[in-house]
Coordinates of N, CA, C and O in Angstrom, one line a residue:
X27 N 231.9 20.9 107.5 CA 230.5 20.5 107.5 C 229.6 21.5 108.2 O 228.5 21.7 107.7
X28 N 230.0 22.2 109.3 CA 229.2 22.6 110.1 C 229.3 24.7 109.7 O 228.7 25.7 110.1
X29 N 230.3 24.5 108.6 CA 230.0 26.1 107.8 C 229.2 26.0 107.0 O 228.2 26.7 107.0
X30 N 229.4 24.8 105.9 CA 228.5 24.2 105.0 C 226.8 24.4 105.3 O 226.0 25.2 104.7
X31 N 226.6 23.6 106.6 CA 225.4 23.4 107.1 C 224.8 25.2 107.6 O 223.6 25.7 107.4
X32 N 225.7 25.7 108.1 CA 225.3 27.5 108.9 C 224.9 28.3 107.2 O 224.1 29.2 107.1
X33 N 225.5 27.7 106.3 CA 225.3 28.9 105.3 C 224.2 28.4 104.5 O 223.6 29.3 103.8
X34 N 223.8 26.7 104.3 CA 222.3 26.8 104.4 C 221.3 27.0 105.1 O 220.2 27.2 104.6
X35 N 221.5 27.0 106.2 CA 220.4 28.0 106.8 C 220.1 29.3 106.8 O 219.0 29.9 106.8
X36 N 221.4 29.9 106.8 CA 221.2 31.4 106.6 C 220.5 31.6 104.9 O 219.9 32.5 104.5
X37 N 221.0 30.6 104.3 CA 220.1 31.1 103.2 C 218.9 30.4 102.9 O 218.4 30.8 101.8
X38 N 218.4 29.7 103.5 CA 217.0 29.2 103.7 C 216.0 30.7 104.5 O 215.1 31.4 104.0
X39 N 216.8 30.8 106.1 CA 216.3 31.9 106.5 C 216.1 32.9 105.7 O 215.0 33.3 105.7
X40 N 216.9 33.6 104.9 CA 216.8 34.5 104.0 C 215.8 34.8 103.4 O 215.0 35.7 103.8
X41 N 215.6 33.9 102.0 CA 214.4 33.1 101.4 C 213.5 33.2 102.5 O 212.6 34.0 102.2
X42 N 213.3 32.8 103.4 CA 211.9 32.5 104.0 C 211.2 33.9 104.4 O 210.0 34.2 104.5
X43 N 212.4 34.7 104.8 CA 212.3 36.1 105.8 C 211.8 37.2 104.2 O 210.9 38.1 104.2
X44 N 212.3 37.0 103.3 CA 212.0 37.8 101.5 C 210.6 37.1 101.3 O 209.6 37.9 101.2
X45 N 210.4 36.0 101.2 CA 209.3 35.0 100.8 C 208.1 35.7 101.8 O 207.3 36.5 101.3
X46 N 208.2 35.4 102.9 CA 207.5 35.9 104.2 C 206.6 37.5 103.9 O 205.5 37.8 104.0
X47 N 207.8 38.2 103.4 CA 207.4 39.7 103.6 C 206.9 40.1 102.1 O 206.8 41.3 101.8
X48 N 206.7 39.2 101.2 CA 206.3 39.4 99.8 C 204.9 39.1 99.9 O 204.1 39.6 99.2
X49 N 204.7 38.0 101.1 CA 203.3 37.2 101.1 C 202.7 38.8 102.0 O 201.6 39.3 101.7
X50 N 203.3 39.2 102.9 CA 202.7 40.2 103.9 C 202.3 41.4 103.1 O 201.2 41.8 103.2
X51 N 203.2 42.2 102.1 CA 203.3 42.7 101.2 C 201.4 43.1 100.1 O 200.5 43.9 99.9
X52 N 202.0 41.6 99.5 CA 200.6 41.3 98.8 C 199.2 41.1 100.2 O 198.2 41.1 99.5
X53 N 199.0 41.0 101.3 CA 198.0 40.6 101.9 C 197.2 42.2 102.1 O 196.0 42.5 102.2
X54 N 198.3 43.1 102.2 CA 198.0 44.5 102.5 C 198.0 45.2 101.5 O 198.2 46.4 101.8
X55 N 197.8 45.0 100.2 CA 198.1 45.7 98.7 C 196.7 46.1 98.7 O 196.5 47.3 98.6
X56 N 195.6 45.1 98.8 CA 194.5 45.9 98.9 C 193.9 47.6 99.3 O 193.1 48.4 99.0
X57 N 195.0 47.4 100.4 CA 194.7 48.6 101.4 C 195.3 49.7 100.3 O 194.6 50.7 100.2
X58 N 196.4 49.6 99.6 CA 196.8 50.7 98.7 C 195.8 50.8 97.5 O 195.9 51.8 96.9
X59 N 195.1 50.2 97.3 CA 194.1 50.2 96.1 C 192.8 50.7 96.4 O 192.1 51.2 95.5
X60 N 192.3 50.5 97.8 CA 190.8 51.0 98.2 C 190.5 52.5 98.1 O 189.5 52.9 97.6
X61 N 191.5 53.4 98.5 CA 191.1 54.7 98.3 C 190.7 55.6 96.5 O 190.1 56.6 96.0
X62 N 191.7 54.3 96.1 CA 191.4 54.6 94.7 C 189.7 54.4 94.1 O 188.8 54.9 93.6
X63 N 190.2 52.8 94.9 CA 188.6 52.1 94.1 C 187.2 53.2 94.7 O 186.2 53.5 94.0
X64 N 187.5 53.6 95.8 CA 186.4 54.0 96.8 C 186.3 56.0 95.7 O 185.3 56.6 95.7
X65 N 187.5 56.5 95.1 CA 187.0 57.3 94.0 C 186.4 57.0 93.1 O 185.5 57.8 92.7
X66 N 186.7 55.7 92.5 CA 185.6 55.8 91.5 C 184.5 55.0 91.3 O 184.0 54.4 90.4
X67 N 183.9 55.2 93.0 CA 182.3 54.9 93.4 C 182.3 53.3 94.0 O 181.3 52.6 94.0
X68 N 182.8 53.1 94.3 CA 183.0 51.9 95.6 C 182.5 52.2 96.8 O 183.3 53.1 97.1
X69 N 181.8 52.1 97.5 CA 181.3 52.8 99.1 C 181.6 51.6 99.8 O 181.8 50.4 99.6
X70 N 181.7 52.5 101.0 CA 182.2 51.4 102.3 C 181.8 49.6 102.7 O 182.4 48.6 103.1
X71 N 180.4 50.0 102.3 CA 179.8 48.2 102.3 C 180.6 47.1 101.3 O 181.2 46.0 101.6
X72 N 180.6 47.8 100.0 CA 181.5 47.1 98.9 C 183.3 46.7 99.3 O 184.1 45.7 99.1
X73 N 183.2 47.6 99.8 CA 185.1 47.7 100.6 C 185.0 46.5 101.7 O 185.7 45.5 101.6
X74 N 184.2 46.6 102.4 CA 183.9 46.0 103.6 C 184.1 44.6 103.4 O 184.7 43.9 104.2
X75 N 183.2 44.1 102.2 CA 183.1 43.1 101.7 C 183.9 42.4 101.1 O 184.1 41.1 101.3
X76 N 184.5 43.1 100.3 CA 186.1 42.6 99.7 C 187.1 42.5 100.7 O 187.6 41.4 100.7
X77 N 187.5 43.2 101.4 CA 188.3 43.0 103.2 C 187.8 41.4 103.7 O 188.5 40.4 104.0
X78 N 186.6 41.6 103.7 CA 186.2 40.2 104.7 C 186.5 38.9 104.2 O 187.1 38.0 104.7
X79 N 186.0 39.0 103.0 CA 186.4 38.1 102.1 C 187.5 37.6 102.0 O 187.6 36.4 101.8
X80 N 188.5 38.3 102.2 CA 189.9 37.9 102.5 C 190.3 36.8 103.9 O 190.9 35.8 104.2
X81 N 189.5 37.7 104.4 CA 190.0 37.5 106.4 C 189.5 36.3 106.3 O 190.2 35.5 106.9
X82 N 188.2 36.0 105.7 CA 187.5 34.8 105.9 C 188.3 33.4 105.5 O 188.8 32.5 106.2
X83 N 188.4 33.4 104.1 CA 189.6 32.5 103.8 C 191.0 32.4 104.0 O 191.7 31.4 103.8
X84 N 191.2 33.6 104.7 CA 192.6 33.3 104.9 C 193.0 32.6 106.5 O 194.1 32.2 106.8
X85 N 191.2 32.7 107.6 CA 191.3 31.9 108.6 C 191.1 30.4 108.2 O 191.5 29.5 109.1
X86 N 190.4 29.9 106.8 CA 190.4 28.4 106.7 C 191.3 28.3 105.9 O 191.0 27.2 105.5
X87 N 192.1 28.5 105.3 CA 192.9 28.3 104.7 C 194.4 27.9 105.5 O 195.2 26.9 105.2
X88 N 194.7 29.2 106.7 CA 195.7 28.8 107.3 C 195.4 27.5 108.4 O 196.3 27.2 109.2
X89 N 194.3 27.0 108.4 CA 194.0 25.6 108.7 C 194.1 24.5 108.1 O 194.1 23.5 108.8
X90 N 194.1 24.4 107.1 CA 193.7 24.0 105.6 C 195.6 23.7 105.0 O 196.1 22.7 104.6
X91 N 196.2 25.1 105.1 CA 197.5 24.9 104.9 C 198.3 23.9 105.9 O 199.3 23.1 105.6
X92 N 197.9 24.1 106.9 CA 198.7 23.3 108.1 C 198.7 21.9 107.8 O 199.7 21.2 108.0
X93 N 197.1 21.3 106.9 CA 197.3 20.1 107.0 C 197.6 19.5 105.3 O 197.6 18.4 104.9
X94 N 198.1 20.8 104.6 CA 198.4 20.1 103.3 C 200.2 20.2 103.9 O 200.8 19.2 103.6
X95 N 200.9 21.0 104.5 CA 202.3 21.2 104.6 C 202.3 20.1 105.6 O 203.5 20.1 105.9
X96 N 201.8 19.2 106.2 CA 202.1 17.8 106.4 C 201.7 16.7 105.1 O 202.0 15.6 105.0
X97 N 201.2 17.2 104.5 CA 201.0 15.9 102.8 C 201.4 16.0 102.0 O 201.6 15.0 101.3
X98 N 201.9 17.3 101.6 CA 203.1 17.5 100.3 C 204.1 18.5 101.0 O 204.0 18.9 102.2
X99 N 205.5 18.8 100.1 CA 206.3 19.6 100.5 C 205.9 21.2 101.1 O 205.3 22.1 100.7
X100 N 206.7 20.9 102.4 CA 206.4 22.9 101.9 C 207.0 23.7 101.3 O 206.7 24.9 101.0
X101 N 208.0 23.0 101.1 CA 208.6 24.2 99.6 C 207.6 24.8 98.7 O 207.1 26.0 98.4
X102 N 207.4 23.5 98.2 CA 206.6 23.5 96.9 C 204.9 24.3 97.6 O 204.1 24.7 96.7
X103 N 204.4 24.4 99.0 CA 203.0 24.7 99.5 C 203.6 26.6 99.6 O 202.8 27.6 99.5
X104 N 204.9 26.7 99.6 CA 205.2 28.3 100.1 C 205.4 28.8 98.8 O 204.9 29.9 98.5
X105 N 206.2 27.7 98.0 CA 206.2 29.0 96.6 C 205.0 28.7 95.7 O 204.7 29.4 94.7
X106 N 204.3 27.8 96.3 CA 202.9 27.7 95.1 C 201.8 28.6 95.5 O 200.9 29.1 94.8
X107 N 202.1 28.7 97.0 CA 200.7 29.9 97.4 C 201.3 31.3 97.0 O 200.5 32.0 96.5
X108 N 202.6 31.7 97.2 CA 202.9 33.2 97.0 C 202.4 33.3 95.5 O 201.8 34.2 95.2
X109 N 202.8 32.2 94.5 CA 202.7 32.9 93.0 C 201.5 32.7 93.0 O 201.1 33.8 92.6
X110 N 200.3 31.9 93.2 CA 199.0 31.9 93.3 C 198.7 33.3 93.8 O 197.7 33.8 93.3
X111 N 198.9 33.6 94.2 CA 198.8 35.0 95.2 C 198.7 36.2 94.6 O 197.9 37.1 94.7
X112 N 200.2 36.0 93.9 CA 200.5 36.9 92.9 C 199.7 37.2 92.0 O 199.2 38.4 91.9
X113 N 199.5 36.0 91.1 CA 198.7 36.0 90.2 C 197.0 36.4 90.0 O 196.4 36.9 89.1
X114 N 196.6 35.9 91.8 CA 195.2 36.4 91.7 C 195.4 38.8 91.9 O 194.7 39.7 91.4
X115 N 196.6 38.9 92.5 CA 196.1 40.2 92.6 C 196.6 40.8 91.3 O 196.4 42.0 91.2
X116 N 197.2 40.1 90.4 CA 197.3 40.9 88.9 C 196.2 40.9 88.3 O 196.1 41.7 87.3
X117 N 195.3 40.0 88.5 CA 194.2 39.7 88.0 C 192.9 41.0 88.6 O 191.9 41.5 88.1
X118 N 193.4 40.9 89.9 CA 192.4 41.7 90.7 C 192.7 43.5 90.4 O 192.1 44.5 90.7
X119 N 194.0 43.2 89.6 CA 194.0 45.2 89.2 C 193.6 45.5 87.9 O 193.7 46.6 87.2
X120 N 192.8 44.2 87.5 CA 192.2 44.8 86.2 C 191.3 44.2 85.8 O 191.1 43.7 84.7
X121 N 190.6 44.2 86.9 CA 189.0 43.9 87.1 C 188.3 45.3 87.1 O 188.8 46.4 87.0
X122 N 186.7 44.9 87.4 CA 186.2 45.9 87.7 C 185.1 46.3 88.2 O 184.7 47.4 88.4
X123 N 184.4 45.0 88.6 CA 183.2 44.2 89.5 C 183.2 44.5 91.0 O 184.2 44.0 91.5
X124 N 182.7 45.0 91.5 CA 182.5 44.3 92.7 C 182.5 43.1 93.3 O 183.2 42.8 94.2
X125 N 181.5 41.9 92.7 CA 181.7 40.7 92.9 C 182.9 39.9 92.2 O 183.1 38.7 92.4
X126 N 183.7 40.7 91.2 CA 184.8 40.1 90.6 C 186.0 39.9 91.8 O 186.8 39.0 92.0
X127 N 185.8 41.6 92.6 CA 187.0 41.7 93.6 C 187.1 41.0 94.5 O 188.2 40.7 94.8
X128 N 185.8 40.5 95.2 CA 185.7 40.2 96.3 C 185.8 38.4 96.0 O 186.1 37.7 96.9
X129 N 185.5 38.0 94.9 CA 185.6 36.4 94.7 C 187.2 36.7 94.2 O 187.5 35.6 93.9
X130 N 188.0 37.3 93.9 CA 189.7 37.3 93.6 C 190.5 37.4 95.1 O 191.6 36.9 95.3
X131 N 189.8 38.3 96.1 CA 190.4 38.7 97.0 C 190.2 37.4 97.7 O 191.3 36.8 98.1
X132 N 189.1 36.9 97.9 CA 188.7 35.5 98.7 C 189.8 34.7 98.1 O 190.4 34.0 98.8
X133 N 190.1 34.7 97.1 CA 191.2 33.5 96.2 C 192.9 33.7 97.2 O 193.7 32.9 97.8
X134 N 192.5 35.1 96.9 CA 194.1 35.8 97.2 C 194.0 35.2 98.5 O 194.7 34.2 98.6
X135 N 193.3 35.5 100.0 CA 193.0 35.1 101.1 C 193.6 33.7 101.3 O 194.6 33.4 101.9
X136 N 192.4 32.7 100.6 CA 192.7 31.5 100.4 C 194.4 31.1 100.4 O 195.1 30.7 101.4
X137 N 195.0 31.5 98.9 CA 196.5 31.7 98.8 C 197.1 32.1 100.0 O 197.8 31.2 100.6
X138 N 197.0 33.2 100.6 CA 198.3 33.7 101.8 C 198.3 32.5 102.7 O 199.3 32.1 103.1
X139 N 197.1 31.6 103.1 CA 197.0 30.6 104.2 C 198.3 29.6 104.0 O 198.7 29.0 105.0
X140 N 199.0 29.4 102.9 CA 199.5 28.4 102.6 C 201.2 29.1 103.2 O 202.3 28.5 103.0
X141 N 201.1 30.2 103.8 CA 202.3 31.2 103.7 C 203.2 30.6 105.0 O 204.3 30.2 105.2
X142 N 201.8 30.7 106.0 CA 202.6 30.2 107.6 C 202.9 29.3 108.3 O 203.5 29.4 109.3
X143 N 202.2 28.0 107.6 CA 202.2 26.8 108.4 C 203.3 26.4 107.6 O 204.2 26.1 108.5
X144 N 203.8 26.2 106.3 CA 204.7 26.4 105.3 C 206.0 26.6 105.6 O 206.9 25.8 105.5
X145 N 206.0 28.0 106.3 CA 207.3 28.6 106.8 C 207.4 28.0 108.0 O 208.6 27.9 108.3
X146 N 206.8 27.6 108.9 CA 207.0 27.1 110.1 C 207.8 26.1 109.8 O 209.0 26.1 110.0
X147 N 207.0 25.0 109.2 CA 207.6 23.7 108.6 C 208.8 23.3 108.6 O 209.4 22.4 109.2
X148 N 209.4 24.9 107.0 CA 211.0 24.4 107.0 C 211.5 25.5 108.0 O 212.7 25.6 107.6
X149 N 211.4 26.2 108.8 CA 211.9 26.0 110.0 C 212.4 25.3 110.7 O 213.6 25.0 110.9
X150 N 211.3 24.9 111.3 CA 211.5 23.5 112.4 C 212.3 22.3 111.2 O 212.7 21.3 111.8
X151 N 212.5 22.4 109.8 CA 213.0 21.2 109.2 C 214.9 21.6 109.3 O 215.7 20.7 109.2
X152 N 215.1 22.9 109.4 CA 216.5 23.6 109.2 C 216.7 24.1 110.6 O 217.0 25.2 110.7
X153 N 216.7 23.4 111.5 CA 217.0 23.8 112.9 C 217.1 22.6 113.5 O 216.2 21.8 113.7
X154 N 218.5 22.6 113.7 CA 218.8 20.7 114.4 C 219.2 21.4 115.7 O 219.2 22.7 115.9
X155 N 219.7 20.4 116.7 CA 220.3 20.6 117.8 C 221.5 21.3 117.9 O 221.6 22.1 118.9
X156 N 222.6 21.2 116.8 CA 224.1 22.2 116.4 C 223.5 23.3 116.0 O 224.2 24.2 115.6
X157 N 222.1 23.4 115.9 CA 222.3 25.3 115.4 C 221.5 25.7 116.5 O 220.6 26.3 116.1
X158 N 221.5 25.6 117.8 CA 221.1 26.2 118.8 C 221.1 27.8 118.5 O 220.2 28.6 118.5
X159 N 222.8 28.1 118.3 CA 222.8 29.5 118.2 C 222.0 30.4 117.4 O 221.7 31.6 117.6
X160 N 221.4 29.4 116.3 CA 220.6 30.4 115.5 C 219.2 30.3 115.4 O 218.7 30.4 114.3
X161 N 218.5 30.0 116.6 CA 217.5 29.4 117.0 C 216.9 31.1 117.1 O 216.0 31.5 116.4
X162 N 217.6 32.1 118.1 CA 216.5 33.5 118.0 C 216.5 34.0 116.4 O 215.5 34.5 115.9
X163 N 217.8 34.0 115.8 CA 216.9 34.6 114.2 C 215.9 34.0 113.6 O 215.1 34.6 112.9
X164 N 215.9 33.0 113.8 CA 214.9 31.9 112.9 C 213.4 31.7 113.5 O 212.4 31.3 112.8
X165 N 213.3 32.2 115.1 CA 211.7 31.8 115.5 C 211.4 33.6 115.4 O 210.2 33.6 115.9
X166 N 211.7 34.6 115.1 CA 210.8 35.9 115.0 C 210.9 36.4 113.3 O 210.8 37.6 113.0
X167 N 211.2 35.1 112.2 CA 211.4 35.7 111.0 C 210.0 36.5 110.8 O 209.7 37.7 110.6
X168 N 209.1 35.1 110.9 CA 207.5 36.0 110.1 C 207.2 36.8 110.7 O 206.9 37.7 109.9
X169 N 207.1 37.5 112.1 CA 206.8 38.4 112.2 C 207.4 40.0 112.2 O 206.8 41.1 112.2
X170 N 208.8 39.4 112.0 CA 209.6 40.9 111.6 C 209.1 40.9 110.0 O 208.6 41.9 109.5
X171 N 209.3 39.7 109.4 CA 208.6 39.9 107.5 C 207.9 40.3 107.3 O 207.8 40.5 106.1
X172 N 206.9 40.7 108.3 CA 204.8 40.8 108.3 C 205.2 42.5 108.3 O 204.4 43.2 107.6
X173 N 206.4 43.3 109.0 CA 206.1 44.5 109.0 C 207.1 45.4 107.6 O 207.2 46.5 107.2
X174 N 207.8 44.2 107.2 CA 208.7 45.1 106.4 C 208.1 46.1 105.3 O 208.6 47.2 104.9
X175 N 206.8 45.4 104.6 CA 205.7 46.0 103.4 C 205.9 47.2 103.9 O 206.7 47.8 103.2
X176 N 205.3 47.9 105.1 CA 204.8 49.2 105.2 C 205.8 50.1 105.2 O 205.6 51.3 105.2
X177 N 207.3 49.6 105.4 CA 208.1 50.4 105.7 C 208.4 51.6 104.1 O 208.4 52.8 103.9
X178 N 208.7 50.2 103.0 CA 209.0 51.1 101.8 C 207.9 52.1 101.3 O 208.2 53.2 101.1
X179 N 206.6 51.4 101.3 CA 205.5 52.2 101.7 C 205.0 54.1 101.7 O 204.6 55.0 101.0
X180 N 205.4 53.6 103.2 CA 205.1 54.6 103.8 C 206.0 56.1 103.6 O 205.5 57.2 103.5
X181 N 207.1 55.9 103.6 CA 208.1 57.1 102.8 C 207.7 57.8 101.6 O 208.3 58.8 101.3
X182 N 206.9 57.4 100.8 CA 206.2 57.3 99.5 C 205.2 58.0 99.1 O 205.0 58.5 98.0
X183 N 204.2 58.0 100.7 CA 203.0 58.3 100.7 C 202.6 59.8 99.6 O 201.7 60.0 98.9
X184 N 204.0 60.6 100.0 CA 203.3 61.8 99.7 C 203.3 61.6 97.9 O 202.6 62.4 97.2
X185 N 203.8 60.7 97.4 CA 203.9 60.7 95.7 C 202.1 59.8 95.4 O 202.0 59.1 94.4
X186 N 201.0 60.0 96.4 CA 200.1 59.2 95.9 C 198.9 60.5 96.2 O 198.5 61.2 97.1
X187 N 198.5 60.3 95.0 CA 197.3 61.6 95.3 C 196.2 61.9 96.3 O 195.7 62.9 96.7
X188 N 195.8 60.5 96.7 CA 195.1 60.1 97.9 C 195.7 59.1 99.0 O 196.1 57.9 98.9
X189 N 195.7 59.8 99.8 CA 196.3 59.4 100.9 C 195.8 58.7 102.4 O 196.4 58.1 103.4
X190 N 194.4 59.0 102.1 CA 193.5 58.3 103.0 C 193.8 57.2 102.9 O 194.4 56.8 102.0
X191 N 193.4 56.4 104.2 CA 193.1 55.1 104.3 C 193.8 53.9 103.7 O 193.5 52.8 103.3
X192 N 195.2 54.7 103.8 CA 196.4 54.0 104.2 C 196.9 53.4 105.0 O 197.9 52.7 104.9
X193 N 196.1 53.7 106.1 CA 196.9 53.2 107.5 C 198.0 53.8 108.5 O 198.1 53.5 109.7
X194 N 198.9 54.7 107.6 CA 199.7 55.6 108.3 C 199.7 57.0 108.1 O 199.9 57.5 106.9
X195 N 199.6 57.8 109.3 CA 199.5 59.0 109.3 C 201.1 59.3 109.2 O 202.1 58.8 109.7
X196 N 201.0 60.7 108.0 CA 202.3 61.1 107.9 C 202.6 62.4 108.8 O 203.8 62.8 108.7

């Protein structure tokens, strides 16, 4: 019972720690796309705006998530916001508005909110008293998940023609 029990968690954690860093992933995709957009005539206000837009929803939303992942599952609030997610930035790479980006990116925003209260949830739902031991892998998943995006990233950098405003100096 109690291997049974260790190797669903470990594969819950798993999932949550992949899940996690897919949602972190997509929140920072923008950032790989602005130097482009900003060549072909986007200026800083426009950028500025589409960023905010994001940040804005993604602070009511991870409010917002907290109190739908007490009313329905959070399974079902974690994988519904990542593919929502998904879906608004496939949408958002073949747009071409200004106002198109920035009402997809607010969407996208909206979506990630559903990522953390979510993951908290079945945390605390897969952590009984017999798994004490695996209590430190499980409370620093999201934030080791939040940095893994930049890693594949960044080794990369030099295969992108513009390299500005990436975020990492090579």
């Amino acid at each position: 019972m109690a291997d049974k029990l260790r190797t669903y968690q470990i594969t819950i954690f798993t999932m949550l720690f992949v899940g996690y860093a897919c949602y972190a992933y997509n929140r920072k995709s923008v950032s790989l796309a602005m130097p482009k957009l900003m060549e072909e005539g986007l200026d800083k206000n426009q950028a500025g705006l589409i960023i905010s837009c994001q940040n804005v929803a993604y602070a009511i939303s991870k409010f917002l998530g907290g109190i739908l992942s007490d009313r329905i599952s959070a399974r079902v609030l974690f994988s519904a916001g990542l593919t929502f997610c998904g879906l608004v930035t496939l949408v958002f790479a073949s747009s071409s508005s200004v106002p198109v980006f920035a009402l997809l990116w607010f969407l996208n925003g909206f979506g990630q909110g559903c990522g953390w209260p979510a993951c908290s949830k079945i945390l605390r739902q897969v952590r009984h008293d017999a798994s004490a031991p695996l209590r430190g892998p499980f409370t620093p998943t999201p934030h080791c998940a939040n940095c893994v995006p930049s890693h594949p990233t960044a080794p990369n950098q030099h295969l992108l023609p513009n390299t500005e405003g990436l975020g990492v100096d090579l």
